Amino acid sequence: MTKLSRMFLVFLLAYLSIHTSVHALLFERRKTPEPEISWFVYPVVGSIPGVQDFYGLGATVSSIGGTDSDITAVSLRGKAEYFDDDFKIDILSIFDIPLFTDHLTLTWFSTKIRNAGWPEGQRGIDSDRESMYYLLASHVDASGGELSVNIYDNQLEAYYGYSDASVKPYGLVDPNGTFYSAQDAGIIESPRGYRVGLYLDDTDNRRDPRIGYRFQYEKWAQPSTRAGNSEYYQEDFNLTGYIPVLDENKGVLVLNQFFGSSTVLQKGTVDRSQFICDSTAKPGCQAILDELHARQLAEAENGRATSLGGTNRLRGYPTNRFYDSYTNFRGAEFRWYAHEVQNAFNFILEKGTFAGIQIAFFYEQGTVSPDKGSIWKNMKNSYGAGTRFLFNNVIVRIDRGYGREGGQTTFFVGYPF
């Protein structure tokens, strides 16, 4: 999709949003209390294994002006391995700011990181969990935004988003814990990309659906920013159904099917001479660089579909545990509303309305593949349970998932699907 066609699509949908009456599709939105401004100040504690532990504070202001607009600020600090200084990250995001009308909104974010590290595993569903590298960067500055148009009581939405970043590579750590300088790290120095999407939300409530269905299509463009990486785009198709199974909507069965793919537009090139070292000065370094060269060749010739593992898909595995050119995932989740109330609270640092507690049980299957013919084979399983704390404007989720490699605990805002 060209830049001109994207601008025309946004203009057309904006025009329709202003001149179209509000009607529901199949499922009417259920009546909920009017949104009131609320805020939360909360501690944040976490870690990236092998790289850094962190702690800090976050603050969120929701339902600003009686709309869906939110502002979130997070500041984290911590000890960073392999760096002289500590880890630091500051994030500011503003969601769903109305532009002239509630049907046209803007989202914006800015992130600044000092001494960052993130894991990089192998391709494929049978990849070795222990063969994990950690890419390090001394500075990362990223920002981006999203323009969204919605009609039919926010049941149909189209959006365009863009992100840009500047990365100063520092080095990498191999699976044995050995540090290598930045020239061997293979870190993209200026990652950027854009996405366009269409979101159909024909449910009774966008925040907490109990009946209906959702369909989302996204296309992510990933331009190549260095010779060693391919230029590709990825496409995601996500379908979810919500089926009430108990009286008074006390139980909901949620079924999800997700497909992801990547299409290479231009392959990258890899300079073999950049992966040669003096083994006499640093014994064992050539074996590591040979493996890095093989991985870089795979990245230069292929794209990446959405990964599995983490907060939303295959919750029993670490974030980004599995990735390849294609992704297939399906999941089922039973949600039981154990307690529902409408209790307003104001504790100075915490203000909002508590709406209840939900218990959930889930089972998931998923795989990644280098080709379409294998996306129904060799599925990994994940299962578990969770507790969700419902508020009128957010849902705080704590899930515990299990897979063949152990278990993972997820603390997140929002449902997985």
Coordinates of C-alpha atoms in Angstrom, one line a residue:
M1 CA 0.0 0.0 0.0
T2 CA 1.5 3.3 -1.1
K3 CA 1.7 6.4 1.1
L4 CA -0.9 8.2 -1.1
S5 CA -3.4 5.2 -0.9
R6 CA -3.0 5.1 2.9
M7 CA -3.7 8.8 3.2
F8 CA -6.8 8.4 1.0
L9 CA -8.1 5.5 3.1
V10 CA -7.7 7.5 6.3
F11 CA -9.5 10.5 4.7
L12 CA -12.3 8.3 3.4
L13 CA -12.9 6.6 6.7
A14 CA -12.7 10.0 8.5
Y15 CA -15.4 11.3 6.2
L16 CA -17.6 8.3 6.8
S17 CA -17.1 8.5 10.5
I18 CA -18.4 12.1 10.6
H19 CA -21.3 11.6 8.2
T20 CA -22.5 8.1 9.3
S21 CA -25.1 7.6 11.9
V22 CA -24.1 5.4 14.8
H23 CA -25.6 1.9 14.6
A24 CA -24.7 -1.4 16.0
L25 CA -23.8 -4.4 13.9
L26 CA -25.2 -7.8 15.1
F27 CA -24.5 -7.4 18.8
E28 CA -25.6 -4.3 20.7
R29 CA -23.3 -2.8 23.2
R30 CA -24.5 -3.6 26.7
K31 CA -25.1 -0.7 29.1
T32 CA -22.2 0.1 31.4
P33 CA -21.5 3.0 33.9
E34 CA -20.4 6.3 32.4
P35 CA -16.6 6.4 32.3
E36 CA -15.1 8.6 35.0
I37 CA -11.5 9.8 35.3
S38 CA -9.3 7.5 37.3
W39 CA -5.6 7.1 38.1
F40 CA -3.3 4.5 39.3
V41 CA 0.3 4.7 40.7
Y42 CA 2.0 1.3 40.9
P43 CA 5.3 -0.3 41.4
V44 CA 7.0 -2.2 38.5
V45 CA 9.5 -5.0 39.1
G46 CA 10.9 -7.4 36.6
S47 CA 14.0 -8.8 34.9
I48 CA 15.4 -9.9 31.6
P49 CA 17.3 -13.2 32.5
G50 CA 21.0 -12.8 32.0
V51 CA 20.9 -9.1 31.3
Q52 CA 19.3 -7.0 34.0
D53 CA 16.9 -6.7 36.9
F54 CA 14.8 -3.5 37.2
Y55 CA 12.4 -1.7 39.4
G56 CA 10.5 1.6 39.3
L57 CA 7.1 3.3 39.2
G58 CA 4.3 3.6 36.7
A59 CA 1.4 6.0 36.6
T60 CA -1.8 5.8 34.4
V61 CA -4.6 8.3 34.1
S62 CA -7.7 6.8 32.4
S63 CA -11.0 8.0 30.9
I64 CA -9.8 11.6 30.6
G65 CA -12.7 13.9 29.9
G66 CA -15.2 11.0 29.9
T67 CA -13.5 9.4 26.8
D68 CA -11.2 6.4 26.2
S69 CA -8.1 8.6 26.4
D70 CA -5.3 7.3 28.7
I71 CA -1.9 8.7 29.6
T72 CA 0.8 6.3 31.0
A73 CA 4.3 7.2 32.3
V74 CA 6.8 4.5 33.4
S75 CA 10.3 5.1 34.8
L76 CA 12.5 2.1 35.6
R77 CA 16.0 1.6 36.9
G78 CA 18.2 -1.4 37.6
K79 CA 21.5 -3.2 37.5
A80 CA 22.7 -3.9 33.9
E81 CA 25.2 -6.7 33.4
Y82 CA 28.1 -6.0 31.0
F83 CA 27.7 -2.3 31.3
D84 CA 29.5 0.3 33.5
D85 CA 26.3 2.2 34.2
D86 CA 22.9 1.0 35.4
F87 CA 19.9 0.2 33.2
K88 CA 17.4 3.1 32.7
I89 CA 14.1 3.4 30.8
D90 CA 11.5 6.1 30.6
I91 CA 8.3 5.6 28.7
L92 CA 5.5 8.1 27.9
S93 CA 2.4 7.0 26.0
I94 CA -0.9 8.8 25.2
F95 CA -3.7 6.7 23.9
D96 CA -6.8 7.6 21.8
I97 CA -6.8 11.4 21.8
P98 CA -9.9 12.6 20.0
L99 CA -9.2 14.8 16.9
F100 CA -12.2 17.0 16.2
T101 CA -14.5 14.0 16.8
D102 CA -14.5 10.8 18.9
H103 CA -14.4 8.8 15.6
L104 CA -10.9 10.0 14.8
T105 CA -8.1 9.4 17.4
L106 CA -4.4 9.7 17.8
T107 CA -2.0 7.5 19.9
W108 CA 1.6 8.5 20.5
F109 CA 4.6 7.1 22.5
S110 CA 8.2 7.9 23.3
T111 CA 10.7 5.5 24.8
K112 CA 14.3 6.3 25.9
I113 CA 16.5 3.4 27.1
R114 CA 20.1 3.4 28.5
N115 CA 22.0 0.1 28.6
A116 CA 19.4 -2.1 27.0
G117 CA 19.4 -5.8 26.5
W118 CA 17.1 -8.3 24.8
P119 CA 17.1 -12.0 24.0
E120 CA 17.7 -13.4 20.5
G121 CA 16.9 -17.1 20.0
Q122 CA 17.0 -19.5 17.1
R123 CA 14.4 -19.9 14.4
G124 CA 12.0 -22.8 14.4
I125 CA 9.6 -24.7 16.7
D126 CA 12.4 -27.1 17.7
S127 CA 15.0 -24.5 18.6
D128 CA 17.2 -25.0 21.6
R129 CA 16.1 -22.9 24.5
E130 CA 19.6 -22.8 25.9
S131 CA 21.0 -21.3 22.6
M132 CA 20.0 -17.8 23.5
Y133 CA 22.1 -14.7 22.7
Y134 CA 21.6 -11.3 24.4
L135 CA 22.0 -8.2 22.2
L136 CA 23.1 -5.1 24.0
A137 CA 22.8 -1.4 23.2
S138 CA 24.1 1.5 25.1
H139 CA 21.3 3.9 24.0
V140 CA 17.9 3.4 22.3
D141 CA 15.5 6.2 21.4
A142 CA 12.2 5.2 19.9
S143 CA 8.9 7.0 19.1
G144 CA 5.8 6.5 17.0
G145 CA 2.2 7.1 16.6
E146 CA -1.1 5.7 15.4
L147 CA -4.0 7.4 13.6
S148 CA -7.3 5.5 14.0
V149 CA -10.8 6.0 12.5
N150 CA -13.8 4.2 13.9
I151 CA -17.6 4.0 13.1
Y152 CA -20.6 2.0 14.4
D153 CA -20.1 2.7 18.1
N154 CA -16.4 1.8 17.7
Q155 CA -17.2 -1.6 16.3
L156 CA -15.3 -1.0 13.0
E157 CA -11.9 0.6 13.1
A158 CA -9.1 1.3 10.6
Y159 CA -5.7 2.5 11.6
Y160 CA -2.2 3.4 10.5
G161 CA 0.8 3.4 12.7
Y162 CA 4.5 4.3 12.4
S163 CA 7.6 3.8 14.6
D164 CA 11.2 4.9 14.3
A165 CA 14.2 4.3 16.5
S166 CA 17.9 5.0 16.9
V167 CA 20.0 2.3 18.4
K168 CA 23.7 2.5 19.5
P169 CA 25.0 -1.1 19.6
Y170 CA 27.2 -2.1 22.5
G171 CA 27.8 -5.8 22.0
L172 CA 26.3 -9.3 22.6
V173 CA 26.6 -12.1 25.1
D174 CA 26.7 -15.7 23.8
P175 CA 25.0 -18.7 25.5
N176 CA 28.1 -19.3 27.6
G177 CA 28.0 -15.8 29.0
T178 CA 31.0 -14.5 26.9
F179 CA 30.8 -10.8 25.9
Y180 CA 31.6 -9.7 22.3
S181 CA 32.0 -6.2 21.1
A182 CA 29.4 -4.2 19.1
Q183 CA 31.0 -4.9 15.7
D184 CA 29.9 -8.6 16.0
A185 CA 26.5 -8.0 17.6
G186 CA 24.4 -7.7 14.4
I187 CA 22.1 -5.1 16.0
I188 CA 20.0 -3.0 13.7
E189 CA 21.0 0.6 14.3
S190 CA 17.9 2.4 13.0
P191 CA 14.9 0.0 13.1
R192 CA 11.7 1.5 11.8
G193 CA 8.4 0.3 10.3
Y194 CA 4.8 1.0 9.8
R195 CA 1.5 -0.9 10.1
V196 CA -2.0 -0.7 8.7
G197 CA -4.9 -2.6 10.1
L198 CA -8.6 -3.2 10.2
Y199 CA -10.4 -4.2 13.4
L200 CA -14.0 -5.5 13.6
D201 CA -15.3 -5.7 17.1
D202 CA -18.9 -7.0 17.0
T203 CA -19.3 -7.7 20.7
D204 CA -21.4 -6.4 23.5
N205 CA -18.4 -4.6 25.1
R206 CA -15.0 -3.7 23.8
R207 CA -13.2 -3.8 27.1
D208 CA -14.9 -6.9 28.5
P209 CA -16.8 -8.9 25.9
R210 CA -19.2 -11.7 26.9
I211 CA -20.9 -12.4 23.5
G212 CA -19.9 -11.7 19.9
Y213 CA -16.8 -12.0 17.7
R214 CA -13.8 -10.0 16.7
F215 CA -11.6 -10.0 13.6
Q216 CA -8.4 -8.2 13.2
Y217 CA -6.1 -7.9 10.2
E218 CA -2.7 -6.2 10.4
K219 CA 0.1 -5.7 7.9
W220 CA 3.5 -4.7 9.2
A221 CA 6.1 -3.4 6.9
Q222 CA 9.7 -4.0 7.9
P223 CA 12.1 -2.0 5.7
S224 CA 15.7 -3.2 5.7
T225 CA 18.0 -0.8 7.5
R226 CA 21.3 -2.6 6.9
A227 CA 22.7 -5.0 4.3
G228 CA 22.5 -8.1 6.5
N229 CA 18.7 -8.0 6.9
S230 CA 15.9 -8.8 4.5
E231 CA 13.2 -6.3 3.6
Y232 CA 9.8 -7.9 4.3
Y233 CA 6.3 -7.4 5.5
Q234 CA 4.3 -9.5 7.9
E235 CA 0.5 -10.1 8.0
D236 CA -1.6 -11.2 11.0
F237 CA -5.1 -12.6 10.9
N238 CA -6.8 -12.9 14.3
L239 CA -10.3 -14.3 14.9
T240 CA -12.0 -14.6 18.3
G241 CA -15.4 -15.7 19.4
Y242 CA -17.1 -15.1 22.7
I243 CA -19.8 -17.6 23.8
P244 CA -21.8 -17.2 27.0
V245 CA -22.1 -20.6 28.8
L246 CA -23.6 -19.8 32.2
D247 CA -26.7 -17.9 33.4
E248 CA -26.6 -14.1 33.6
N249 CA -23.4 -14.1 31.6
K250 CA -21.4 -15.4 34.5
G251 CA -19.3 -17.6 32.3
V252 CA -17.8 -17.1 28.8
L253 CA -16.0 -19.5 26.5
V254 CA -13.5 -17.7 24.4
L255 CA -12.1 -19.4 21.2
N256 CA -9.2 -17.8 19.2
Q257 CA -7.5 -18.7 15.9
F258 CA -4.4 -16.7 14.8
F259 CA -2.4 -17.0 11.6
G260 CA 0.8 -15.0 10.9
S261 CA 3.0 -14.9 7.8
S262 CA 5.9 -13.0 6.4
T263 CA 6.8 -12.2 2.8
V264 CA 10.3 -11.2 1.7
L265 CA 10.6 -8.3 -0.7
Q266 CA 14.3 -8.2 -1.0
K267 CA 16.9 -10.5 0.6
G268 CA 19.9 -9.1 2.5
T269 CA 23.6 -9.7 2.0
V270 CA 26.0 -11.0 4.6
D271 CA 29.7 -10.2 4.5
R272 CA 31.5 -13.3 5.7
S273 CA 34.7 -11.4 6.5
Q274 CA 32.8 -9.6 9.3
F275 CA 32.6 -13.0 11.1
I276 CA 36.3 -13.9 11.4
C277 CA 38.3 -13.6 14.6
D278 CA 41.7 -14.4 15.9
S279 CA 41.3 -17.7 17.7
T280 CA 44.8 -17.5 19.1
A281 CA 44.0 -14.3 20.9
K282 CA 40.5 -15.4 22.0
P283 CA 40.1 -19.2 21.9
G284 CA 36.7 -20.4 20.9
C285 CA 35.6 -17.1 19.3
Q286 CA 35.4 -18.5 15.8
A287 CA 32.9 -21.2 16.6
I288 CA 30.6 -18.5 18.1
L289 CA 31.0 -16.2 15.1
D290 CA 30.3 -19.2 12.7
E291 CA 27.0 -19.7 14.5
L292 CA 26.3 -16.0 14.3
H293 CA 27.0 -16.0 10.6
A294 CA 24.6 -18.9 10.0
R295 CA 21.9 -17.1 12.0
Q296 CA 22.5 -13.9 10.1
L297 CA 22.2 -15.7 6.8
A298 CA 18.8 -17.0 7.9
E299 CA 17.7 -13.5 8.8
A300 CA 19.0 -12.2 5.5
E301 CA 17.0 -14.7 3.4
N302 CA 13.7 -14.8 5.5
G303 CA 11.2 -12.7 7.2
R304 CA 9.7 -13.0 10.7
A305 CA 6.1 -13.7 11.5
T306 CA 4.6 -12.9 14.9
S307 CA 6.4 -14.9 17.6
L308 CA 4.9 -17.3 20.1
G309 CA 5.5 -17.3 23.9
G310 CA 4.9 -14.6 26.4
T311 CA 1.9 -12.6 27.5
N312 CA -0.7 -13.5 24.8
R313 CA 0.1 -16.8 22.9
L314 CA 1.7 -19.9 24.4
R315 CA 1.8 -18.4 27.9
G316 CA 3.7 -21.3 29.3
Y317 CA 6.9 -20.2 27.4
P318 CA 9.1 -17.1 27.6
T319 CA 8.4 -14.0 25.5
N320 CA 9.5 -14.5 21.8
R321 CA 10.4 -18.1 22.5
F322 CA 9.5 -19.4 19.0
Y323 CA 9.6 -17.5 15.7
D324 CA 9.9 -18.3 11.9
S325 CA 8.4 -17.3 8.6
Y326 CA 4.9 -18.5 9.5
T327 CA 2.9 -18.8 12.7
N328 CA -0.2 -20.8 13.6
F329 CA -1.9 -20.5 17.0
R330 CA -5.3 -21.5 18.5
G331 CA -6.5 -21.1 22.1
A332 CA -9.5 -21.7 24.3
E333 CA -10.2 -19.9 27.5
F334 CA -13.0 -20.2 30.0
R335 CA -13.7 -17.1 32.0
W336 CA -15.8 -17.2 35.2
Y337 CA -17.0 -14.0 36.8
A338 CA -16.6 -15.1 40.5
H339 CA -17.5 -11.7 41.9
E340 CA -19.1 -8.6 40.4
V341 CA -19.6 -5.2 42.2
Q342 CA -19.4 -1.5 41.5
N343 CA -17.3 -0.1 44.3
A344 CA -15.8 3.4 43.8
F345 CA -12.5 4.1 45.6
N346 CA -10.2 7.0 46.1
F347 CA -7.0 6.4 48.0
I348 CA -5.1 9.5 46.7
L349 CA -2.7 7.5 44.6
E350 CA -5.4 5.1 43.4
K351 CA -8.8 6.3 42.1
G352 CA -11.4 4.3 40.1
T353 CA -14.2 1.8 40.3
F354 CA -13.6 -1.9 41.2
A355 CA -15.9 -4.1 39.1
G356 CA -15.1 -7.6 40.2
I357 CA -12.9 -10.7 40.1
Q358 CA -12.6 -13.2 37.3
I359 CA -11.1 -16.7 37.3
A360 CA -9.9 -18.2 34.0
F361 CA -8.6 -21.5 32.7
F362 CA -6.9 -21.8 29.3
Y363 CA -5.4 -24.3 26.9
E364 CA -3.4 -23.3 23.8
Q365 CA -1.6 -24.9 20.9
G366 CA 0.8 -23.2 18.5
T367 CA 3.7 -23.7 16.1
V368 CA 6.0 -21.7 13.8
S369 CA 7.3 -22.9 10.4
P370 CA 9.5 -21.9 7.5
D371 CA 6.8 -22.8 5.0
K372 CA 3.0 -22.9 4.8
G373 CA 2.9 -26.7 4.5
S374 CA 4.1 -27.3 8.1
I375 CA 1.9 -24.9 10.1
W376 CA -0.5 -27.6 11.3
K377 CA 2.3 -29.9 12.4
N378 CA 4.5 -30.2 15.5
M379 CA 2.3 -28.1 17.8
K380 CA 3.5 -27.0 21.2
N381 CA 1.0 -27.0 24.0
S382 CA 0.4 -24.6 26.9
Y383 CA -2.2 -24.6 29.7
G384 CA -2.8 -22.8 32.9
A385 CA -5.1 -20.6 35.0
G386 CA -5.3 -17.0 36.0
T387 CA -7.0 -14.3 38.1
R388 CA -8.2 -11.0 36.6
F389 CA -9.1 -7.9 38.6
L390 CA -11.8 -6.0 36.7
F391 CA -12.1 -2.2 36.8
N392 CA -14.4 -0.1 34.8
N393 CA -11.6 1.1 32.6
V394 CA -8.8 -1.6 32.8
I395 CA -8.4 -5.3 33.4
V396 CA -5.4 -6.4 35.4
R397 CA -4.4 -10.0 34.5
I398 CA -2.2 -12.5 36.4
D399 CA -1.8 -15.8 34.5
R400 CA 0.3 -18.9 35.2
G401 CA 1.0 -21.0 32.2
Y402 CA 2.8 -24.3 31.8
G403 CA 4.6 -25.9 28.9
R404 CA 7.2 -28.6 28.3
E405 CA 10.0 -26.3 29.4
G406 CA 8.5 -25.3 32.7
G407 CA 6.2 -22.4 33.6
Q408 CA 5.8 -18.7 33.2
T409 CA 3.8 -16.1 35.1
T410 CA 2.3 -13.2 33.3
F411 CA 1.3 -9.9 34.8
F412 CA -0.4 -7.8 32.2
V413 CA -3.1 -5.2 31.5
G414 CA -5.8 -6.5 29.1
Y415 CA -7.0 -9.9 27.9
P416 CA -4.7 -12.2 25.8
F417 CA -7.4 -12.4 23.1

